[in-house]
Coordinates of N, CA, C and O and ligand atoms in Angstrom, one line a residue:
M28 N -13.8 -7.1 -3.5 CA -12.7 -6.3 -3.0 C -12.1 -5.4 -4.1 O -12.1 -5.8 -5.3
L29 N -11.5 -4.3 -3.8 CA -10.9 -3.4 -4.7 C -9.8 -4.1 -5.5 O -9.0 -4.8 -4.9
K30 N -9.9 -4.0 -6.8 CA -8.8 -4.5 -7.6 C -7.7 -3.4 -7.7 O -7.8 -2.4 -8.5
L31 N -6.6 -3.5 -6.9 CA -5.6 -2.5 -6.8 C -4.3 -3.0 -7.4 O -3.9 -4.1 -7.2
L32 N -3.8 -2.2 -8.3 CA -2.5 -2.4 -8.9 C -1.6 -1.3 -8.6 O -2.0 -0.1 -8.8
I33 N -0.3 -1.5 -8.2 CA 0.6 -0.4 -7.8 C 1.7 -0.5 -8.8 O 2.3 -1.6 -9.1
L34 N 2.1 0.7 -9.4 CA 3.2 0.8 -10.4 C 4.3 1.7 -9.9 O 4.0 2.7 -9.2
D35 N 5.5 1.3 -10.2 CA 6.6 2.2 -10.1 C 6.4 3.2 -11.3 O 5.7 2.9 -12.2
R36 N 7.1 4.3 -11.3 CA 6.9 5.3 -12.4 C 8.0 5.2 -13.4 O 7.8 4.7 -14.6
D37 N 9.2 5.7 -13.1 CA 10.3 5.8 -14.1 C 10.8 4.4 -14.5 O 11.1 3.5 -13.7
G38 N 10.7 4.1 -15.8 CA 11.1 2.9 -16.4 C 10.0 1.9 -16.5 O 10.1 0.8 -17.1
V39 N 8.8 2.3 -16.0 CA 7.6 1.4 -16.1 C 6.5 2.2 -16.9 O 6.0 1.6 -17.9
I40 N 6.2 3.4 -16.5 CA 5.2 4.2 -17.2 C 5.9 5.1 -18.3 O 5.4 5.2 -19.4
N41 N 7.0 5.7 -17.9 CA 7.8 6.6 -18.8 C 9.2 6.1 -18.9 O 9.7 5.4 -18.1
Y42 N 9.9 6.6 -20.0 CA 11.3 6.3 -20.1 C 12.1 6.8 -18.9 O 11.7 7.9 -18.3
D43 N 13.1 6.1 -18.4 CA 13.9 6.6 -17.3 C 15.2 7.1 -17.9 O 15.5 6.9 -19.1
S44 N 16.0 7.8 -17.1 CA 17.3 8.3 -17.5 C 18.2 8.3 -16.3 O 17.8 8.6 -15.2
D45 N 19.5 7.9 -16.6 CA 20.5 8.0 -15.5 C 20.7 9.4 -15.0 O 21.3 9.7 -14.0
A46 N 20.2 10.4 -15.9 CA 20.4 11.8 -15.5 C 19.1 12.3 -14.9 O 18.8 13.5 -14.8
Y47 N 18.2 11.4 -14.5 CA 16.9 11.7 -13.8 C 16.0 12.3 -14.8 O 16.4 12.8 -15.9
I48 N 14.7 12.3 -14.5 CA 13.7 12.9 -15.3 C 13.4 14.2 -14.7 O 12.7 14.3 -13.6
K49 N 13.9 15.3 -15.3 CA 14.0 16.6 -14.6 C 12.9 17.6 -15.0 O 12.9 18.7 -14.5
S50 N 12.1 17.2 -16.0 CA 11.1 18.2 -16.5 C 10.0 17.5 -17.2 O 10.1 16.3 -17.5
V51 N 8.9 18.2 -17.4 CA 7.8 17.5 -18.1 C 8.2 17.1 -19.5 O 7.8 16.1 -20.0
A52 N 9.0 17.9 -20.1 CA 9.5 17.6 -21.5 C 10.3 16.3 -21.5 O 10.3 15.5 -22.4
E53 N 11.0 16.0 -20.4 CA 11.8 14.8 -20.3 C 10.9 13.6 -19.9 O 11.4 12.4 -19.9
W54 N 9.7 13.9 -19.5 CA 8.8 12.8 -19.0 C 8.0 12.3 -20.2 O 7.0 12.8 -20.6
I55 N 8.5 11.2 -20.8 CA 8.0 10.7 -22.1 C 7.4 9.2 -21.8 O 8.2 8.3 -21.5
P56 N 6.1 9.1 -22.0 CA 5.5 7.7 -21.8 C 6.2 6.7 -22.6 O 6.5 6.9 -23.8
L57 N 6.3 5.5 -22.1 CA 6.8 4.3 -22.8 C 5.7 3.9 -23.8 O 4.5 4.0 -23.4
P58 N 6.0 3.3 -24.9 CA 5.0 2.8 -25.8 C 4.0 1.9 -25.1 O 4.4 0.9 -24.4
G59 N 2.7 2.2 -25.3 CA 1.6 1.4 -24.7 C 1.3 1.6 -23.3 O 0.4 1.0 -22.8
S60 N 2.1 2.4 -22.6 CA 1.9 2.5 -21.1 C 0.6 3.2 -20.8 O -0.1 2.8 -19.9
I61 N 0.4 4.3 -21.4 CA -0.8 5.1 -21.2 C -2.0 4.3 -21.5 O -3.0 4.3 -20.7
E62 N -2.0 3.7 -22.6 CA -3.1 2.8 -23.0 C -3.4 1.7 -22.0 O -4.5 1.4 -21.7
A63 N -2.3 1.1 -21.5 CA -2.4 0.0 -20.6 C -3.1 0.5 -19.3 O -4.0 -0.2 -18.8
I64 N -2.7 1.7 -18.8 CA -3.3 2.2 -17.6 C -4.7 2.5 -17.8 O -5.6 2.1 -17.0
A65 N -5.1 3.1 -19.0 CA -6.5 3.4 -19.3 C -7.3 2.1 -19.4 O -8.4 2.0 -18.8
Q66 N -6.8 1.1 -20.1 CA -7.5 -0.1 -20.2 C -7.7 -0.8 -18.8 O -8.8 -1.3 -18.5
L67 N -6.7 -0.8 -18.0 CA -6.9 -1.4 -16.7 C -7.9 -0.7 -15.9 O -8.8 -1.2 -15.3
S68 N -7.9 0.7 -15.9 CA -8.8 1.5 -15.2 C -10.3 1.2 -15.7 O -11.2 1.0 -14.9
K69 N -10.4 1.1 -17.0 CA -11.7 0.9 -17.6 C -12.2 -0.5 -17.3 O -13.4 -0.8 -17.3
A70 N -11.3 -1.4 -17.0 CA -11.6 -2.8 -16.6 C -11.9 -2.9 -15.1 O -12.0 -4.1 -14.6
G71 N -11.9 -1.8 -14.4 CA -12.2 -1.8 -13.0 C -11.1 -1.8 -12.0 O -11.2 -1.9 -10.8
W72 N -9.8 -1.7 -12.6 CA -8.7 -1.7 -11.7 C -8.4 -0.3 -11.2 O -8.6 0.7 -11.9
T73 N -7.9 -0.2 -10.0 CA -7.4 1.1 -9.4 C -5.9 1.0 -9.5 O -5.3 0.1 -9.0
V74 N -5.4 2.0 -10.3 CA -3.9 2.0 -10.6 C -3.3 3.1 -9.7 O -3.5 4.3 -10.0
A75 N -2.5 2.7 -8.8 CA -1.7 3.7 -7.9 C -0.3 3.7 -8.3 O 0.2 2.7 -8.9
I76 N 0.5 4.7 -7.9 CA 1.9 4.8 -8.2 C 2.7 5.1 -7.0 O 2.3 5.8 -6.1
A77 N 3.9 4.4 -6.9 CA 4.8 4.6 -5.8 C 6.2 4.8 -6.4 O 6.8 3.9 -7.0
T78 N 6.7 6.0 -6.3 CA 7.9 6.4 -7.1 C 9.0 7.1 -6.2 O 8.6 8.0 -5.4
N79 N 10.2 6.6 -6.3 CA 11.3 7.4 -5.6 C 11.6 8.6 -6.5 O 11.7 8.5 -7.7
Q80 N 11.8 9.7 -5.8 CA 12.1 10.9 -6.6 C 13.2 11.7 -5.8 O 13.0 12.8 -5.3
S81 N 14.4 11.1 -5.7 CA 15.5 11.7 -5.0 C 16.0 12.9 -5.7 O 16.8 13.7 -5.1
G82 N 15.6 13.1 -7.0 CA 16.0 14.3 -7.7 C 15.5 15.5 -7.0 O 16.1 16.6 -7.2
I83 N 14.4 15.4 -6.2 CA 14.0 16.6 -5.4 C 15.0 16.9 -4.4 O 15.5 18.1 -4.3
A84 N 15.4 15.9 -3.6 CA 16.4 16.2 -2.6 C 17.8 16.6 -3.2 O 18.5 17.5 -2.6
R85 N 18.1 16.2 -4.4 CA 19.3 16.5 -5.1 C 19.2 17.9 -5.7 O 20.2 18.4 -6.2
G86 N 18.0 18.5 -5.7 CA 17.8 19.8 -6.3 C 17.8 19.8 -7.8 O 17.9 20.9 -8.4
Y87 N 17.5 18.7 -8.4 CA 17.5 18.6 -9.9 C 16.1 19.2 -10.5 O 16.1 19.6 -11.6
Y88 N 15.1 19.1 -9.7 CA 13.8 19.7 -10.1 C 13.0 19.9 -8.8 O 13.3 19.4 -7.7
D89 N 11.9 20.6 -8.9 CA 11.1 21.0 -7.7 C 9.7 20.3 -7.7 O 9.4 19.6 -8.6
L90 N 9.0 20.4 -6.6 CA 7.8 19.7 -6.4 C 6.7 20.2 -7.5 O 5.9 19.4 -7.9
A91 N 6.8 21.4 -7.9 CA 5.8 21.9 -8.9 C 6.1 21.2 -10.2 O 5.1 20.8 -10.9
T92 N 7.3 21.0 -10.5 CA 7.7 20.2 -11.7 C 7.2 18.8 -11.6 O 6.6 18.2 -12.6
L93 N 7.4 18.2 -10.5 CA 7.0 16.8 -10.3 C 5.5 16.7 -10.4 O 5.0 15.8 -11.1
D94 N 4.8 17.6 -9.8 CA 3.3 17.6 -9.9 C 2.9 17.8 -11.3 O 1.9 17.2 -11.8
A95 N 3.6 18.6 -12.1 CA 3.2 18.9 -13.5 C 3.4 17.6 -14.3 O 2.6 17.3 -15.2
M96 N 4.4 16.8 -14.0 CA 4.6 15.5 -14.7 C 3.4 14.6 -14.4 O 2.8 14.0 -15.3
H97 N 2.9 14.6 -13.2 CA 1.8 13.7 -12.8 C 0.5 14.2 -13.3 O -0.4 13.5 -13.7
A98 N 0.4 15.6 -13.4 CA -0.8 16.2 -14.1 C -0.9 15.7 -15.5 O -2.0 15.4 -16.1
R99 N 0.3 15.7 -16.2 CA 0.3 15.3 -17.6 C -0.1 13.8 -17.8 O -0.8 13.4 -18.6
L100 N 0.4 13.0 -16.8 CA 0.1 11.6 -16.8 C -1.4 11.4 -16.7 O -2.1 10.7 -17.5
R101 N -2.0 12.1 -15.7 CA -3.4 12.0 -15.5 C -4.2 12.5 -16.7 O -5.2 11.8 -17.1
M102 N -3.8 13.5 -17.4 CA -4.4 14.1 -18.6 C -4.4 13.1 -19.7 O -5.4 12.8 -20.3
L103 N -3.2 12.5 -19.9 CA -3.1 11.5 -21.0 C -4.0 10.3 -20.8 O -4.6 9.8 -21.7
V104 N -4.0 9.8 -19.6 CA -4.8 8.6 -19.3 C -6.3 9.0 -19.4 O -7.1 8.2 -20.0
A105 N -6.7 10.2 -18.9 CA -8.1 10.6 -19.0 C -8.5 10.7 -20.5 O -9.7 10.4 -20.8
E106 N -7.6 11.2 -21.3 CA -7.9 11.3 -22.8 C -8.3 9.9 -23.3 O -9.1 9.8 -24.3
Q107 N -7.8 8.9 -22.7 CA -8.1 7.5 -23.2 C -9.3 6.9 -22.4 O -9.5 5.7 -22.4
G108 N -9.9 7.7 -21.6 CA -11.1 7.2 -20.8 C -10.8 6.6 -19.5 O -11.7 6.0 -18.9
G109 N -9.6 6.6 -19.1 CA -9.2 6.0 -17.8 C -8.8 7.0 -16.8 O -8.9 8.2 -17.0
E110 N -8.4 6.5 -15.6 CA -8.0 7.5 -14.6 C -6.8 6.9 -13.7 O -6.7 5.6 -13.6
V111 N -6.0 7.7 -13.2 CA -4.9 7.3 -12.3 C -5.3 7.5 -10.9 O -5.9 8.6 -10.6
G112 N -5.0 6.6 -10.0 CA -5.3 6.7 -8.6 C -4.2 7.5 -7.9 O -3.6 8.4 -8.4
L113 N -4.0 7.1 -6.6 CA -3.1 7.8 -5.8 C -1.7 7.7 -6.3 O -1.2 6.6 -6.6
V114 N -1.0 8.9 -6.3 CA 0.4 8.9 -6.7 C 1.2 9.3 -5.4 O 1.0 10.3 -4.8
V115 N 2.1 8.4 -5.0 CA 2.9 8.6 -3.8 C 4.3 8.7 -4.2 O 4.8 7.8 -5.0
Y116 N 5.1 9.7 -3.7 CA 6.5 9.8 -4.1 C 7.3 10.0 -2.8 O 6.8 10.5 -1.8
C117 N 8.6 9.5 -2.9 CA 9.6 9.8 -1.9 C 10.5 10.8 -2.4 O 11.3 10.6 -3.3
P118 N 10.5 12.0 -1.8 CA 11.3 13.1 -2.3 C 12.7 13.1 -1.7 O 13.5 14.0 -1.9
H119 N 13.0 12.2 -0.8 CA 14.2 12.2 0.0 C 15.4 11.6 -0.7 O 15.3 10.9 -1.7
G120 N 16.6 11.9 -0.2 CA 17.8 11.4 -0.7 C 18.2 10.1 0.0 O 17.6 9.8 1.0
P121 N 19.1 9.3 -0.6 CA 19.4 7.9 -0.1 C 19.9 7.9 1.3 O 19.8 6.9 2.0
D122 N 20.5 9.1 1.7 CA 21.1 9.1 3.1 C 20.3 9.7 4.1 O 20.7 9.9 5.3
E123 N 19.0 10.0 3.8 CA 18.1 10.7 4.8 C 17.4 9.7 5.8 O 16.8 10.1 6.7
G124 N 17.5 8.4 5.5 CA 16.9 7.4 6.4 C 15.4 7.5 6.5 O 14.8 7.2 7.6
C125 N 14.7 7.9 5.5 CA 13.3 8.0 5.5 C 12.7 6.7 5.5 O 13.3 5.6 5.2
A126 N 11.4 6.6 5.7 CA 10.6 5.3 5.7 C 10.0 5.0 4.4 O 9.4 4.0 4.2
C127 N 10.1 6.0 3.5 CA 9.3 5.8 2.2 C 10.1 5.4 1.0 O 9.6 4.9 0.0
R128 N 11.5 5.6 1.1 CA 12.3 5.3 -0.1 C 12.4 3.8 -0.3 O 12.8 3.1 0.6
K129 N 12.0 3.4 -1.5 CA 12.2 2.0 -1.9 C 13.7 1.7 -1.8 O 14.5 2.6 -2.2
P130 N 14.1 0.5 -1.4 CA 13.3 -0.7 -1.2 C 12.5 -0.8 0.1 O 11.9 -1.8 0.4
K131 N 12.4 0.3 0.9 CA 11.5 0.3 2.0 C 10.1 0.3 1.5 O 9.8 0.9 0.5
P132 N 9.1 -0.4 2.2 CA 7.8 -0.5 1.7 C 6.8 0.7 2.1 O 5.6 0.5 1.9
G133 N 7.4 1.7 2.7 CA 6.5 2.8 3.2 C 5.5 3.3 2.3 O 4.3 3.5 2.6
M134 N 5.8 3.5 1.0 CA 4.9 4.1 0.0 C 3.8 3.0 -0.3 O 2.6 3.4 -0.5
L135 N 4.1 1.8 -0.3 CA 3.1 0.7 -0.6 C 2.1 0.7 0.6 O 0.9 0.6 0.4
K136 N 2.6 0.8 1.8 CA 1.8 0.9 3.0 C 0.8 2.1 2.9 O -0.4 2.0 3.2
T137 N 1.3 3.2 2.5 CA 0.5 4.4 2.4 C -0.6 4.2 1.4 O -1.8 4.6 1.7
I138 N -0.3 3.6 0.3 CA -1.3 3.3 -0.7 C -2.4 2.4 -0.2 O -3.6 2.6 -0.3
A139 N -1.9 1.3 0.4 CA -2.9 0.3 1.0 C -3.8 0.9 2.0 O -5.0 0.6 2.1
E140 N -3.2 1.7 2.9 CA -4.0 2.4 3.9 C -5.0 3.3 3.3 O -6.2 3.4 3.8
H141 N -4.6 4.0 2.3 CA -5.5 5.0 1.6 C -6.7 4.2 1.1 O -7.9 4.7 1.2
Y142 N -6.5 3.1 0.5 CA -7.6 2.3 -0.1 C -8.2 1.3 0.8 O -9.1 0.5 0.4
K143 N -7.6 1.2 2.0 CA -8.1 0.3 3.0 C -8.2 -1.2 2.5 O -9.2 -1.9 2.6
V144 N -7.1 -1.6 1.9 CA -6.9 -3.0 1.4 C -5.6 -3.6 1.9 O -4.7 -2.8 2.1
P145 N -5.6 -4.9 2.1 CA -4.3 -5.5 2.6 C -3.3 -5.5 1.4 O -3.7 -5.6 0.3
L146 N -2.1 -5.5 1.7 CA -1.0 -5.5 0.7 C -0.7 -6.9 0.2 O -0.1 -7.1 -0.9
A147 N -1.1 -7.9 1.0 CA -0.7 -9.3 0.6 C -1.2 -9.7 -0.8 O -2.4 -9.5 -1.1
G148 N -0.3 -10.0 -1.7 CA -0.7 -10.5 -3.0 C -0.9 -9.4 -4.0 O -1.1 -9.7 -5.2
I149 N -0.9 -8.1 -3.6 CA -1.1 -7.0 -4.5 C 0.1 -6.9 -5.4 O 1.2 -7.0 -5.0
W150 N -0.2 -6.8 -6.7 CA 0.9 -6.7 -7.7 C 1.6 -5.3 -7.6 O 0.8 -4.3 -7.7
F151 N 2.9 -5.3 -7.5 CA 3.7 -4.1 -7.6 C 4.7 -4.2 -8.7 O 5.5 -5.1 -8.7
V152 N 4.5 -3.4 -9.7 CA 5.2 -3.5 -11.0 C 6.4 -2.5 -11.0 O 6.1 -1.3 -10.9
G153 N 7.6 -3.0 -11.2 CA 8.8 -2.1 -11.2 C 9.8 -2.5 -12.1 O 9.7 -3.6 -12.7
D154 N 10.9 -1.7 -12.3 CA 12.0 -2.0 -13.2 C 13.3 -2.2 -12.4 O 14.3 -2.5 -13.0
S155 N 13.3 -1.9 -11.1 CA 14.5 -1.9 -10.3 C 14.4 -2.9 -9.2 O 13.3 -3.2 -8.7
L156 N 15.5 -3.4 -8.7 CA 15.5 -4.4 -7.6 C 14.8 -3.9 -6.4 O 14.1 -4.6 -5.7
G157 N 15.0 -2.6 -6.1 CA 14.4 -2.0 -4.9 C 12.9 -2.1 -5.0 O 12.3 -2.2 -3.9
D158 N 12.3 -2.0 -6.2 CA 10.9 -2.1 -6.3 C 10.4 -3.5 -5.9 O 9.5 -3.7 -5.1
L159 N 11.2 -4.5 -6.4 CA 10.8 -5.9 -6.1 C 11.0 -6.2 -4.6 O 10.2 -6.9 -4.0
E160 N 12.0 -5.7 -4.0 CA 12.3 -5.9 -2.6 C 11.3 -5.2 -1.7 O 10.8 -5.7 -0.7
A161 N 10.8 -4.0 -2.1 CA 9.8 -3.3 -1.4 C 8.5 -4.2 -1.4 O 7.9 -4.4 -0.3
A162 N 8.2 -4.8 -2.5 CA 7.0 -5.6 -2.6 C 7.1 -6.8 -1.7 O 6.2 -7.1 -0.9
K163 N 8.3 -7.5 -1.8 CA 8.5 -8.7 -1.0 C 8.4 -8.3 0.5 O 7.9 -9.2 1.3
A164 N 8.8 -7.2 0.9 CA 8.8 -6.8 2.3 C 7.5 -6.8 3.0 O 7.3 -6.9 4.2
V165 N 6.4 -6.6 2.1 CA 5.1 -6.5 2.6 C 4.2 -7.6 2.0 O 2.9 -7.5 2.0
D166 N 4.8 -8.7 1.5 CA 4.1 -9.8 1.0 C 3.2 -9.5 -0.2 O 2.3 -10.2 -0.5
S167 N 3.6 -8.4 -0.9 CA 3.0 -8.1 -2.2 C 3.6 -9.0 -3.3 O 4.7 -9.6 -3.0
Q168 N 3.1 -8.9 -4.5 CA 3.6 -9.7 -5.6 C 4.6 -8.9 -6.3 O 4.2 -7.9 -7.0
P169 N 5.9 -9.2 -6.3 CA 6.9 -8.5 -7.1 C 6.7 -8.8 -8.6 O 6.7 -10.0 -9.0
V170 N 6.6 -7.8 -9.4 CA 6.5 -7.9 -10.9 C 7.5 -7.1 -11.6 O 7.6 -5.9 -11.3
L171 N 8.4 -7.7 -12.3 CA 9.4 -7.0 -13.1 C 9.1 -6.8 -14.5 O 8.6 -7.8 -15.2
V172 N 9.2 -5.6 -15.0 CA 9.1 -5.4 -16.5 C 10.5 -5.1 -17.0 O 11.4 -4.6 -16.3
K173 N 10.7 -5.5 -18.3 CA 12.0 -5.4 -18.9 C 12.3 -4.0 -19.5 O 13.3 -3.8 -20.1
T174 N 11.4 -3.1 -19.3 CA 11.6 -1.7 -19.8 C 12.5 -1.0 -18.7 O 12.7 -1.5 -17.7
G175 N 12.9 0.3 -19.1 CA 13.7 1.0 -18.1 C 15.0 0.2 -17.7 O 15.7 -0.3 -18.6
K176 N 15.2 0.1 -16.4 CA 16.3 -0.7 -15.9 C 16.0 -2.2 -15.8 O 16.8 -2.9 -15.2
G177 N 14.9 -2.6 -16.3 CA 14.4 -4.0 -16.1 C 15.3 -5.0 -16.6 O 15.5 -6.1 -15.9
E178 N 15.9 -4.9 -17.8 CA 16.7 -5.9 -18.3 C 18.0 -6.1 -17.5 O 18.4 -7.2 -17.2
K179 N 18.5 -5.0 -17.0 CA 19.7 -5.1 -16.1 C 19.3 -5.7 -14.7 O 20.0 -6.6 -14.2
T180 N 18.1 -5.3 -14.3 CA 17.6 -5.9 -13.0 C 17.4 -7.4 -13.1 O 17.7 -8.2 -12.2
Q181 N 16.9 -7.8 -14.3 CA 16.6 -9.3 -14.5 C 17.9 -10.1 -14.3 O 17.8 -11.3 -13.8
A182 N 19.0 -9.6 -14.5 CA 20.3 -10.3 -14.3 C 20.7 -10.4 -12.8 O 21.6 -11.2 -12.5
K183 N 20.0 -9.7 -12.0 CA 20.3 -9.7 -10.5 C 19.6 -10.9 -9.8 O 18.8 -11.6 -10.4
N184 N 19.9 -11.0 -8.5 CA 19.2 -12.0 -7.7 C 17.8 -11.6 -7.3 O 17.7 -10.8 -6.3
L185 N 16.8 -12.0 -8.0 CA 15.5 -11.5 -7.8 C 14.8 -12.2 -6.6 O 15.1 -13.3 -6.3
P186 N 13.9 -11.5 -5.9 CA 13.1 -12.1 -4.9 C 12.4 -13.4 -5.5 O 11.9 -13.3 -6.6
V187 N 12.3 -14.4 -4.6 CA 11.6 -15.6 -5.1 C 10.2 -15.3 -5.5 O 9.5 -14.5 -4.8
G188 N 9.7 -15.8 -6.6 CA 8.3 -15.6 -7.0 C 8.1 -14.4 -7.9 O 7.0 -14.2 -8.3
T189 N 9.2 -13.7 -8.2 CA 9.0 -12.5 -9.0 C 8.5 -12.9 -10.4 O 9.0 -13.8 -11.0
L190 N 7.4 -12.2 -10.8 CA 6.9 -12.4 -12.2 C 7.6 -11.4 -13.1 O 7.9 -10.3 -12.7
I191 N 7.8 -11.9 -14.4 CA 8.5 -11.1 -15.3 C 7.7 -10.9 -16.6 O 7.2 -11.9 -17.1
F192 N 7.5 -9.6 -17.0 CA 6.8 -9.3 -18.3 C 7.7 -8.4 -19.1 O 8.5 -7.7 -18.6
D193 N 7.4 -8.3 -20.4 CA 8.1 -7.5 -21.3 C 7.9 -6.0 -20.9 O 8.9 -5.2 -20.9
D194 N 6.7 -5.6 -20.6 CA 6.4 -4.2 -20.4 C 5.0 -4.1 -19.7 O 4.3 -5.1 -19.5
L195 N 4.6 -2.9 -19.4 CA 3.3 -2.7 -18.7 C 2.1 -3.1 -19.5 O 1.2 -3.7 -19.0
A196 N 2.2 -3.0 -20.8 CA 1.1 -3.5 -21.7 C 0.9 -5.0 -21.5 O -0.2 -5.5 -21.4
A197 N 2.0 -5.7 -21.4 CA 1.9 -7.2 -21.2 C 1.3 -7.5 -19.8 O 0.5 -8.4 -19.6
V198 N 1.6 -6.7 -18.8 CA 1.1 -6.9 -17.4 C -0.4 -6.6 -17.5 O -1.2 -7.4 -17.0
A199 N -0.8 -5.6 -18.2 CA -2.2 -5.2 -18.3 C -3.0 -6.3 -19.0 O -4.1 -6.7 -18.6
A200 N -2.4 -6.8 -20.1 CA -3.1 -7.9 -20.8 C -3.3 -9.1 -19.9 O -4.4 -9.7 -19.9
E201 N -2.3 -9.4 -19.1 CA -2.5 -10.6 -18.2 C -3.6 -10.4 -17.2 O -4.4 -11.2 -17.0
L202 N -3.6 -9.2 -16.6 CA -4.6 -8.9 -15.6 C -6.0 -8.8 -16.1 O -7.0 -9.2 -15.5
I203 N -6.1 -8.2 -17.3 CA -7.5 -7.9 -17.9 C -8.0 -9.2 -18.5 O -9.2 -9.5 -18.4
N204 N -7.2 -10.1 -19.0 CA -7.7 -11.3 -19.7 C -7.7 -12.5 -18.9 O -8.1 -13.6 -19.3
N205 N -7.3 -12.4 -17.6 CA -7.3 -13.6 -16.8 C -7.9 -13.3 -15.4 O -7.8 -12.2 -14.9
Ligands
GMZ307 O1 11.7 4.2 -10.8 P1 11.2 5.3 -9.8 O2 11.2 4.9 -8.4 O3 9.8 5.8 -10.3 O4 12.2 6.6 -10.0 C1 13.6 6.4 -10.2 C2 14.1 7.9 -10.2 O5 13.8 8.5 -9.0 C3 15.6 7.9 -10.3 O6 16.2 7.1 -9.3 C4 17.6 7.2 -9.3 O7 18.1 6.4 -8.2 P2 18.6 7.1 -6.9 O8 17.3 7.7 -6.2 O9 19.6 8.2 -7.2 O10 19.2 5.9 -6.0 C5 18.3 6.8 -10.6 O11 18.0 5.4 -10.8 C6 17.6 7.5 -11.8 O12 18.1 7.0 -13.0 C7 16.1 7.5 -11.7 O13 15.5 8.3 -12.7
MG308 MG1 11.8 2.7 -11.9
ZN309 ZN1 11.3 9.1 1.6

């Protein structure tokens, strides 16, 4: 069966900001994250991304800018011999009642349907409580990293069974070496 790993973006792959990541220049990979994705990819993992991007609805940046961030991510991973799978984003604001904004699991379902795999047990790596709750909602494995908002999230009431790692590189090491 396909080895699928789903990642949150801001605070997991790249630095996050309370002012949102509004440009390619502000989109800065966290240490080891690009290498981690490339190593996972080269070890046979399909790495997909599910990211809330309410900054679109708020008018902070446009879809072309968002796509440029993801093109840069793909280029950096490709430079290391790996590849990034499907990137799904929620462009909506918190009050729009969409089905895709985490903690709703809509984006996880979209990714699973794309790859035709069940979501049960699939690791979803995030830094916010909403990421972990989205995973729990579809019986995926919630995985918290301490980067981005992760340390603050760790102090909250986490879904039962949440796994905790320092960063994406540690998650990759666990998956590749076990
Ligand atoms: O972590 P992912 O899902 O990749 O993306 C999170 C971002 O969309 C932004 O989400 C916002 O939350 P609100 O959307 O304003 O509630 C804030 O937390 C920002 O700091 C953050 O950059
Ligand atoms: Mg995040
Ligand atoms: Zn949405």
